[in-house]
Tab-separated table of N, CA, C and O in Angstrom:
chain	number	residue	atom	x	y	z
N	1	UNK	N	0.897	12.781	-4.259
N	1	UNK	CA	0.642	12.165	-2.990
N	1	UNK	C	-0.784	11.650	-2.994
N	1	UNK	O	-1.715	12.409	-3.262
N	2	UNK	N	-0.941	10.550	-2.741
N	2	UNK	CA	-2.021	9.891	-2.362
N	2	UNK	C	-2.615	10.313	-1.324
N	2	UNK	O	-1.816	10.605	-0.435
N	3	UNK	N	-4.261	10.553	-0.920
N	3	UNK	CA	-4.419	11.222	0.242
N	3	UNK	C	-6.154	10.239	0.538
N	3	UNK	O	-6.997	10.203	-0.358
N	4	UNK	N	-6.359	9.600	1.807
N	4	UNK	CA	-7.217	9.474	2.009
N	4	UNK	C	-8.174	10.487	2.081
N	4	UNK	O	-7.920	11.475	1.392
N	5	UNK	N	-9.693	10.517	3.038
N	5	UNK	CA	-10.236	11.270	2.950
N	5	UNK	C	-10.388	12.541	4.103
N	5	UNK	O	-11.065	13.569	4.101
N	6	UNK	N	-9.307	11.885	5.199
N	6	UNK	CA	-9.369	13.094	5.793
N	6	UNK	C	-7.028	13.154	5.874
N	6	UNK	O	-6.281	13.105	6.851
N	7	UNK	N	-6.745	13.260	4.512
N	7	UNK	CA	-5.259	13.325	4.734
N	7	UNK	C	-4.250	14.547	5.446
N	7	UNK	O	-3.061	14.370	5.710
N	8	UNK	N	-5.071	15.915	5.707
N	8	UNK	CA	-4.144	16.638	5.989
N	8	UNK	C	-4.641	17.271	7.543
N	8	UNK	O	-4.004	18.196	8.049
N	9	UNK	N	-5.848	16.664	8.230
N	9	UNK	CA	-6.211	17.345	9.161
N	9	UNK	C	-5.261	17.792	10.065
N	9	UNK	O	-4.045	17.644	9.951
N	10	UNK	N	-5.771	18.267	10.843
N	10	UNK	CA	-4.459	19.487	11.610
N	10	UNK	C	-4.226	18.396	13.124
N	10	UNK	O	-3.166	18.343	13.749
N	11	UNK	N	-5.586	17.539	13.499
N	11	UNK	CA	-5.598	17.008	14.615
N	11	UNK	C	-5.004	15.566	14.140
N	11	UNK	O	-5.073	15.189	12.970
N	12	UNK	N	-4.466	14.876	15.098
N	12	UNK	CA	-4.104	13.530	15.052
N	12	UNK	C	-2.660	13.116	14.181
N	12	UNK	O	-2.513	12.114	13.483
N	13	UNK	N	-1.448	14.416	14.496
N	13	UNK	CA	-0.487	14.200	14.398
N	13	UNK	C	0.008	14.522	12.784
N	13	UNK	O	1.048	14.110	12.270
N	14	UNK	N	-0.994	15.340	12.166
N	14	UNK	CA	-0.962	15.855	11.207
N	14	UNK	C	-0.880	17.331	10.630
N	14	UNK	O	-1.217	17.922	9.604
N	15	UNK	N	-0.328	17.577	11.690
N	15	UNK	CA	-0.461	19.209	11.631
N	15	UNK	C	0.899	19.658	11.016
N	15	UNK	O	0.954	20.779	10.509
N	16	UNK	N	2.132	18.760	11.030
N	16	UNK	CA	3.299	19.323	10.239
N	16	UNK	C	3.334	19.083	8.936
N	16	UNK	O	3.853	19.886	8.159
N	17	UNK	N	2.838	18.055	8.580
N	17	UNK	CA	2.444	17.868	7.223
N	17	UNK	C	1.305	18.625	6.517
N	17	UNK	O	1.338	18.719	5.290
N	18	UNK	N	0.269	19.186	7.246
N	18	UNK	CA	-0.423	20.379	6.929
N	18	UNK	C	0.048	21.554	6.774
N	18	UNK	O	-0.385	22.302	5.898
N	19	UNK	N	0.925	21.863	7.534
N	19	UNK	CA	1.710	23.285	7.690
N	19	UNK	C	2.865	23.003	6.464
N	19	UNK	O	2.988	23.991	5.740
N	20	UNK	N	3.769	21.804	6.071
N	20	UNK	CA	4.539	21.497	5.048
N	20	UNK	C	3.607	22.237	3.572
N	20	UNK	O	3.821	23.071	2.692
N	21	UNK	N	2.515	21.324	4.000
N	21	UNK	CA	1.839	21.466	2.584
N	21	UNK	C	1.200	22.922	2.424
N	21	UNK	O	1.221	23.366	1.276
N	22	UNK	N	0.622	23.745	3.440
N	22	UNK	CA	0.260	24.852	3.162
N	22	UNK	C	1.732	25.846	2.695
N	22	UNK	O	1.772	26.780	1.894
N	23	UNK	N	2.675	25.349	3.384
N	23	UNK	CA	4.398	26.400	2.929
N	23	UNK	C	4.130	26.529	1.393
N	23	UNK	O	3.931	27.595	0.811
N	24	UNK	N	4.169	24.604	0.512
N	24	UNK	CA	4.480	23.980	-0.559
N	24	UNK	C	3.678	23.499	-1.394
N	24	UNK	O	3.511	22.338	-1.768
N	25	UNK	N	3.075	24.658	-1.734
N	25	UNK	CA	1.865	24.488	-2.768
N	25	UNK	C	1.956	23.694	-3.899
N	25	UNK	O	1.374	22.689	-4.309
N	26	UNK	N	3.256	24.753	-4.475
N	26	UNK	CA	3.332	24.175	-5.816
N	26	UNK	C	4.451	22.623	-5.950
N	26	UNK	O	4.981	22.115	-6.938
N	27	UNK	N	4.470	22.272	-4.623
N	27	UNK	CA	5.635	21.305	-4.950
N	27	UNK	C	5.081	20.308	-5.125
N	27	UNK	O	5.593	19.494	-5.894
N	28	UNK	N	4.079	20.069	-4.602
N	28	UNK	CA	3.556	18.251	-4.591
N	28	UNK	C	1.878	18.572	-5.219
N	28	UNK	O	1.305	19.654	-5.089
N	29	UNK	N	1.208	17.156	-6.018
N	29	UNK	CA	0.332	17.328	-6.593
N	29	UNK	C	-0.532	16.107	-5.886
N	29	UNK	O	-0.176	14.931	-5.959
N	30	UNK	N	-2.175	16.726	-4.923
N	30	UNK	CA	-2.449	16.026	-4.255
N	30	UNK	C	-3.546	15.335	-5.045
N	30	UNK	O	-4.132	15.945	-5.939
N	31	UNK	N	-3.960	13.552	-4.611
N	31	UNK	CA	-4.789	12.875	-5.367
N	31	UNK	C	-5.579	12.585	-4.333
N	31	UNK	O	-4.971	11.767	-3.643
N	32	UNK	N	-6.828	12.879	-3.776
N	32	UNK	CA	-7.738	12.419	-2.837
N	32	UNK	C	-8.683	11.242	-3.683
N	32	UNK	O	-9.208	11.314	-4.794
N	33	UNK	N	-8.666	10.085	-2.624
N	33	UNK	CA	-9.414	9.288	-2.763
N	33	UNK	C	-10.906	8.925	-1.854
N	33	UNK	O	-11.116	9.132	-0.658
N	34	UNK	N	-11.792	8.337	-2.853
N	34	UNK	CA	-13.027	8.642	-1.835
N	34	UNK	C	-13.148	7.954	-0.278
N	34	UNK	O	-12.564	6.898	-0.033
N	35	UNK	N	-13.641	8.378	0.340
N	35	UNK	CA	-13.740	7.921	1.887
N	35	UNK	C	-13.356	6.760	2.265
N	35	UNK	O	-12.427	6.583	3.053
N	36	UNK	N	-14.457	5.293	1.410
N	36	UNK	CA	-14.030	3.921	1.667
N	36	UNK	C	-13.249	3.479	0.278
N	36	UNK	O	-13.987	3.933	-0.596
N	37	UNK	N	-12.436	3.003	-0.200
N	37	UNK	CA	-12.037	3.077	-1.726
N	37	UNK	C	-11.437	2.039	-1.590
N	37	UNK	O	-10.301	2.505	-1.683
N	38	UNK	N	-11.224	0.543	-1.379
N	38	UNK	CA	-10.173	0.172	-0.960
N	38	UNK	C	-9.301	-0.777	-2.694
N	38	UNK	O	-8.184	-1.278	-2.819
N	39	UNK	N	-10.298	-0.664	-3.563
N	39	UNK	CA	-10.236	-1.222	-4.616
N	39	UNK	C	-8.865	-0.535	-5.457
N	39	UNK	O	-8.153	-1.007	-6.343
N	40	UNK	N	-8.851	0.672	-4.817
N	40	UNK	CA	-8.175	1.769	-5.758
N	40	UNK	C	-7.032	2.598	-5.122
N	40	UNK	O	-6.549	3.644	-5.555
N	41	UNK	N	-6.626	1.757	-3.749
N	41	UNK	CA	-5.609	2.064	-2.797
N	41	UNK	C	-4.603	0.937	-3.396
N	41	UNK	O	-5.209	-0.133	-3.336
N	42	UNK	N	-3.449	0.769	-3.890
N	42	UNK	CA	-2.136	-0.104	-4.018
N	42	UNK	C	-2.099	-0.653	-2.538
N	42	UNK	O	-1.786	-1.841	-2.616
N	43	UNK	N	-2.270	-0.319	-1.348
N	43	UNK	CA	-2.044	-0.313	-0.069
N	43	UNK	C	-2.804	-1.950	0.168
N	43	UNK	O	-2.642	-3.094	0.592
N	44	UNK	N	-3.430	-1.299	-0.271
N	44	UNK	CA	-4.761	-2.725	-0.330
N	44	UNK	C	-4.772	-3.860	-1.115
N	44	UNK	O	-5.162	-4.916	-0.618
N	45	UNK	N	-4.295	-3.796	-2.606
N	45	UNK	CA	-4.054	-4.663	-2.995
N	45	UNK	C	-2.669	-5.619	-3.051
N	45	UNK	O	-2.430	-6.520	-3.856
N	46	UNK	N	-1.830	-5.135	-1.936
N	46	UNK	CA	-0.713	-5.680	-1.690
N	46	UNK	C	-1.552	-6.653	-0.591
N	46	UNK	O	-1.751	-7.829	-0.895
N	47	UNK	N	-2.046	-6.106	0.730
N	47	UNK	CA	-2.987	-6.287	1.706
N	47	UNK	C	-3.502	-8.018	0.988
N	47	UNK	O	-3.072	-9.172	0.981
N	48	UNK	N	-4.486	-7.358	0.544
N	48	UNK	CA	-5.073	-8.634	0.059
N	48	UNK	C	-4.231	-9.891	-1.180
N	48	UNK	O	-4.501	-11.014	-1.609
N	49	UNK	N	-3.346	-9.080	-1.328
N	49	UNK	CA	-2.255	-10.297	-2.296
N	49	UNK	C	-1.808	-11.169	-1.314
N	49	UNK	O	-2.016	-12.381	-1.374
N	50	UNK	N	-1.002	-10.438	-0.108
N	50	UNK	CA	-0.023	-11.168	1.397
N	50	UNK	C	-1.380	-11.980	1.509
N	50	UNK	O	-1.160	-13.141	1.163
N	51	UNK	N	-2.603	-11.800	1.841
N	51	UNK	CA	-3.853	-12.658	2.745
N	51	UNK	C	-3.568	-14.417	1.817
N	51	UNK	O	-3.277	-15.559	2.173
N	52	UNK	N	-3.925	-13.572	0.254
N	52	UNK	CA	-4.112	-14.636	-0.896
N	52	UNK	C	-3.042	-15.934	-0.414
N	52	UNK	O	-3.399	-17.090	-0.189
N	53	UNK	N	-1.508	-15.336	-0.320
N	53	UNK	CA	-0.614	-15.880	-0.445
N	53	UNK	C	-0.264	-16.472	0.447
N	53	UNK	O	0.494	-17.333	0.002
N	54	UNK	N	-0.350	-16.568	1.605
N	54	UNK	CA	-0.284	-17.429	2.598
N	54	UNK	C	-0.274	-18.494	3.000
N	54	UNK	O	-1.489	-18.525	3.196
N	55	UNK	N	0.109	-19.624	3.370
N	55	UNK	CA	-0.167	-20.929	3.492
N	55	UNK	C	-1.399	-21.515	4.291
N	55	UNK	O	-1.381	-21.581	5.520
N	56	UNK	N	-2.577	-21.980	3.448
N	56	UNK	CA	-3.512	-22.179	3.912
N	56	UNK	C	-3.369	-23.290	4.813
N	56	UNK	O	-3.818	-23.250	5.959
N	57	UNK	N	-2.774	-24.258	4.347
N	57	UNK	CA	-2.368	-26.112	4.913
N	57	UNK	C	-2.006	-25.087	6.739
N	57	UNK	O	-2.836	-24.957	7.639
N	58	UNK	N	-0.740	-24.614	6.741
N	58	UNK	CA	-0.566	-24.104	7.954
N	58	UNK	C	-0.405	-22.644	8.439
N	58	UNK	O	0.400	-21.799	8.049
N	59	UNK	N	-1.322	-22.559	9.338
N	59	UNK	CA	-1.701	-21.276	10.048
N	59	UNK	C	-1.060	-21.011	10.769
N	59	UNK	O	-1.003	-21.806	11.707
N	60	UNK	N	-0.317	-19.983	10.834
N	60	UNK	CA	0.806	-19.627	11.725
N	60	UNK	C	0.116	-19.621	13.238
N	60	UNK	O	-1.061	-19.301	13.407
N	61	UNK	N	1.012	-20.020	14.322
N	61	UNK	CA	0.528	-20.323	15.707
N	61	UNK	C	1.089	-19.463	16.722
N	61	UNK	O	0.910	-19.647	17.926
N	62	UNK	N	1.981	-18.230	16.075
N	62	UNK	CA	2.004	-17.196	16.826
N	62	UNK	C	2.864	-15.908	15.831
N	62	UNK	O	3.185	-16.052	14.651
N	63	UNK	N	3.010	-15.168	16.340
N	63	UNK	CA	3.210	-13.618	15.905
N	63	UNK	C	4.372	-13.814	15.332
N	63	UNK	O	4.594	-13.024	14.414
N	64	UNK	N	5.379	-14.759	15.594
N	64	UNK	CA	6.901	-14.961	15.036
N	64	UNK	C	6.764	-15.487	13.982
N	64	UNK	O	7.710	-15.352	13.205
N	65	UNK	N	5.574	-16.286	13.513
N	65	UNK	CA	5.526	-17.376	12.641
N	65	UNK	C	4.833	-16.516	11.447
N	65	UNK	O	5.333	-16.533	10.322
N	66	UNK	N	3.756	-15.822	11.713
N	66	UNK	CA	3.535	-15.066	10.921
N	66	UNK	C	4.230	-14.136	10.407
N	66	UNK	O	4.290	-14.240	9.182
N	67	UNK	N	4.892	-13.097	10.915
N	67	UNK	CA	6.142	-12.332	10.669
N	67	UNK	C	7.265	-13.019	9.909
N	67	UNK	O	7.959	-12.310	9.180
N	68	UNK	N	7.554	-14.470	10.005
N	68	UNK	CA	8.623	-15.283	9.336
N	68	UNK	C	7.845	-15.188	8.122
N	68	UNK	O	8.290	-14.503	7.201
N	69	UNK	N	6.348	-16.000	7.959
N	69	UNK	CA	5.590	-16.049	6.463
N	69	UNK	C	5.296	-14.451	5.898
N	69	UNK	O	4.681	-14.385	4.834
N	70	UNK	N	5.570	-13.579	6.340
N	70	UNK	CA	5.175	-12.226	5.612
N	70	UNK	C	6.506	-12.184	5.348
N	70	UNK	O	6.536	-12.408	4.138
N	71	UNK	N	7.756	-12.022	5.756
N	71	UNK	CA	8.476	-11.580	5.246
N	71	UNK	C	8.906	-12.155	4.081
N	71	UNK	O	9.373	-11.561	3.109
N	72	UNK	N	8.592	-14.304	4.317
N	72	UNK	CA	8.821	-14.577	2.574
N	72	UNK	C	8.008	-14.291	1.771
N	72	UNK	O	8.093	-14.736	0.626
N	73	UNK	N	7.205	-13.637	2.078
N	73	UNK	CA	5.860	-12.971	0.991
N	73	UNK	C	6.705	-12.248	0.259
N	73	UNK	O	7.050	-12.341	-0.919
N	74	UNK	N	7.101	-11.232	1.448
N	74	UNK	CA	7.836	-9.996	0.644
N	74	UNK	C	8.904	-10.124	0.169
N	74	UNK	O	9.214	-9.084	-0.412
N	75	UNK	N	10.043	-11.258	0.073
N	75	UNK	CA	11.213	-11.273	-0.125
N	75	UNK	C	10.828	-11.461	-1.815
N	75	UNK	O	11.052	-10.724	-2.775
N	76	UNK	N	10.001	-13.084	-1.680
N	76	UNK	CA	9.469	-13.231	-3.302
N	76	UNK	C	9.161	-12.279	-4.028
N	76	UNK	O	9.562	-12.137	-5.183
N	77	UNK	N	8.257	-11.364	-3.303
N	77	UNK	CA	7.639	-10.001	-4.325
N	77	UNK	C	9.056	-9.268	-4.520
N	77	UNK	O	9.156	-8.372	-5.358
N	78	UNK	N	9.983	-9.604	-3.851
N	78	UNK	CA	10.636	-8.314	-4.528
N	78	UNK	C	11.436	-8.784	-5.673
N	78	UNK	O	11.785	-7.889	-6.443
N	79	UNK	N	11.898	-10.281	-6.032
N	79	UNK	CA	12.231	-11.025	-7.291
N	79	UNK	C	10.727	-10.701	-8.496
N	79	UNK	O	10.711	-11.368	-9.531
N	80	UNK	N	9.983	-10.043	-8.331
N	80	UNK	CA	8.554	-10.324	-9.241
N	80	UNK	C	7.684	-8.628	-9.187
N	80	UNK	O	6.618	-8.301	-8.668
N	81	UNK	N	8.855	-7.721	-10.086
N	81	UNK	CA	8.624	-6.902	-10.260
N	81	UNK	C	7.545	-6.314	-11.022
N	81	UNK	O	7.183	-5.142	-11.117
N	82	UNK	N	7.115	-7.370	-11.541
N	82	UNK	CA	6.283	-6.806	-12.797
N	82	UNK	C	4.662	-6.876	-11.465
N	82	UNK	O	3.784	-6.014	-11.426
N	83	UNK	N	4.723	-8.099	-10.587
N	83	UNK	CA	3.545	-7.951	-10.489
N	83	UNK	C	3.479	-6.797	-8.890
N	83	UNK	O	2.513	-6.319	-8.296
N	84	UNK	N	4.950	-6.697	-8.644
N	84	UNK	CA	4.583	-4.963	-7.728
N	84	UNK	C	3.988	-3.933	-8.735
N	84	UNK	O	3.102	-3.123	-8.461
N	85	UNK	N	4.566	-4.071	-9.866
N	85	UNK	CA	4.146	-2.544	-11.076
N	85	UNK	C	2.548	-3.079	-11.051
N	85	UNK	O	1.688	-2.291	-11.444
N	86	UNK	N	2.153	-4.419	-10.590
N	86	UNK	CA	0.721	-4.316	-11.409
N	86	UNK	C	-0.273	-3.637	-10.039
N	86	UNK	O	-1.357	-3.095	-10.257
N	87	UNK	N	0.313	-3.782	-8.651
N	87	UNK	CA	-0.779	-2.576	-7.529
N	87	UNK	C	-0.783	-1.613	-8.377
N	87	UNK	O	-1.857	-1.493	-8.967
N	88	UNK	N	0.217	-0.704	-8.723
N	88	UNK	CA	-0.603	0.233	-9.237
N	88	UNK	C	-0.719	0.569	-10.374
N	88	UNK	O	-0.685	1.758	-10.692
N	89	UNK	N	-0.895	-0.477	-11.303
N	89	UNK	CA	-1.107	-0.191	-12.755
N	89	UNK	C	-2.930	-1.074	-13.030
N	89	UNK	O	-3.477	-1.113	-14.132
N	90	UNK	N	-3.328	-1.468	-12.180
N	90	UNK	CA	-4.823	-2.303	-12.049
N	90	UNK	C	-5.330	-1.142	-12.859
N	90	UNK	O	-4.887	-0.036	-13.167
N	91	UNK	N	-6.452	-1.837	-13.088
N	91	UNK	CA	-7.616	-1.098	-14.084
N	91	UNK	C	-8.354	-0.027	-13.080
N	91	UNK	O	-8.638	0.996	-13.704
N	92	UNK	N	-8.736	0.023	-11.725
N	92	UNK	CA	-8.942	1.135	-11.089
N	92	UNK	C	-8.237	1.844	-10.104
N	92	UNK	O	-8.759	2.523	-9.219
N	93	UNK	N	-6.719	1.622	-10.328
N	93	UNK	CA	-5.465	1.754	-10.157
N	93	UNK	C	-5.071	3.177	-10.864
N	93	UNK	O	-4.833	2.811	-12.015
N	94	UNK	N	-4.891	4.429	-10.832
N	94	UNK	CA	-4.772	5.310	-12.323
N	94	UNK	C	-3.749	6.011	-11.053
N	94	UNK	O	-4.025	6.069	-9.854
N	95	UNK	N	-2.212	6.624	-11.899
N	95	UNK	CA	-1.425	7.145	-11.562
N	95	UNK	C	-1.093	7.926	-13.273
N	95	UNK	O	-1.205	7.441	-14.399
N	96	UNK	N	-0.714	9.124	-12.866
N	96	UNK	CA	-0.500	9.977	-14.111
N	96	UNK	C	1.057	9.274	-14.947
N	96	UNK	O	1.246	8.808	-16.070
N	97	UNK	N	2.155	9.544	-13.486
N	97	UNK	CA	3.513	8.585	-14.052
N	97	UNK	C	3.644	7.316	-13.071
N	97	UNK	O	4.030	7.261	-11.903
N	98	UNK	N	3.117	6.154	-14.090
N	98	UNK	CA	3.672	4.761	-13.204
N	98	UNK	C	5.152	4.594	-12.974
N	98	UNK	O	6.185	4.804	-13.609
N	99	UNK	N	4.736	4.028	-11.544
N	99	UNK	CA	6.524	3.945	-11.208
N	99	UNK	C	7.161	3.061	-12.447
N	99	UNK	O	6.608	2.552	-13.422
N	100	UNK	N	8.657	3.078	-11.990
N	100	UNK	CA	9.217	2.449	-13.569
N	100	UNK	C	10.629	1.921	-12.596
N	100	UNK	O	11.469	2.728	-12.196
N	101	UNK	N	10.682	0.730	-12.372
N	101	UNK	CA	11.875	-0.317	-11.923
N	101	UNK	C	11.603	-1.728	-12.461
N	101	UNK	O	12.392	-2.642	-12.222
């Protein structure tokens, strides 16, 4: 599990997943990342791929229009597997087992 820097606090709706994880020690293996990191979050470099990809010529002119252009973001990414494997296979990207589809 990927864990920001404050991932298991007890306040702010995190207290069952704290209490999960204190039950389930040995089940899950936690990876904390530093405070601001955003280079080394997959989260982020999807983030900033959707920004990249966008149609610069036209700017969506309301919330429907944008939601229509994200979703063909995502429809394409999901024909273009190799470059989902590459969020988290980047050079400051490190996962022990990369996903594998």
């Amino acid at each position: 599990m990927r864990c920001g820097h404050r991932p298991c606090h007890p306040s702010g709706g995190h207290a069952q997943k704290a209490q999960w994880l204190a039950a389930h020690p040995d089940a899950v293996e936690l990876h904390f990342l530093p405070p601001y990191s955003p280079e080394l979050n997959p989260d982020e470099l999807v983030n900033a791929d959707l920004k990249h990809s966008l149609p610069r010529q036209h700017r969506a002119r309301n919330q429907d229009e944008l939601a229509a252009e994200t979703r063909r973001f995502f429809r394409r990414r999901q024909r273009q597997p190799d470059i989902v494997r590459g969020y988290c296979g980047g050079p400051h990207v490190r996962y022990e087992n990369p996903m594998s589809f």
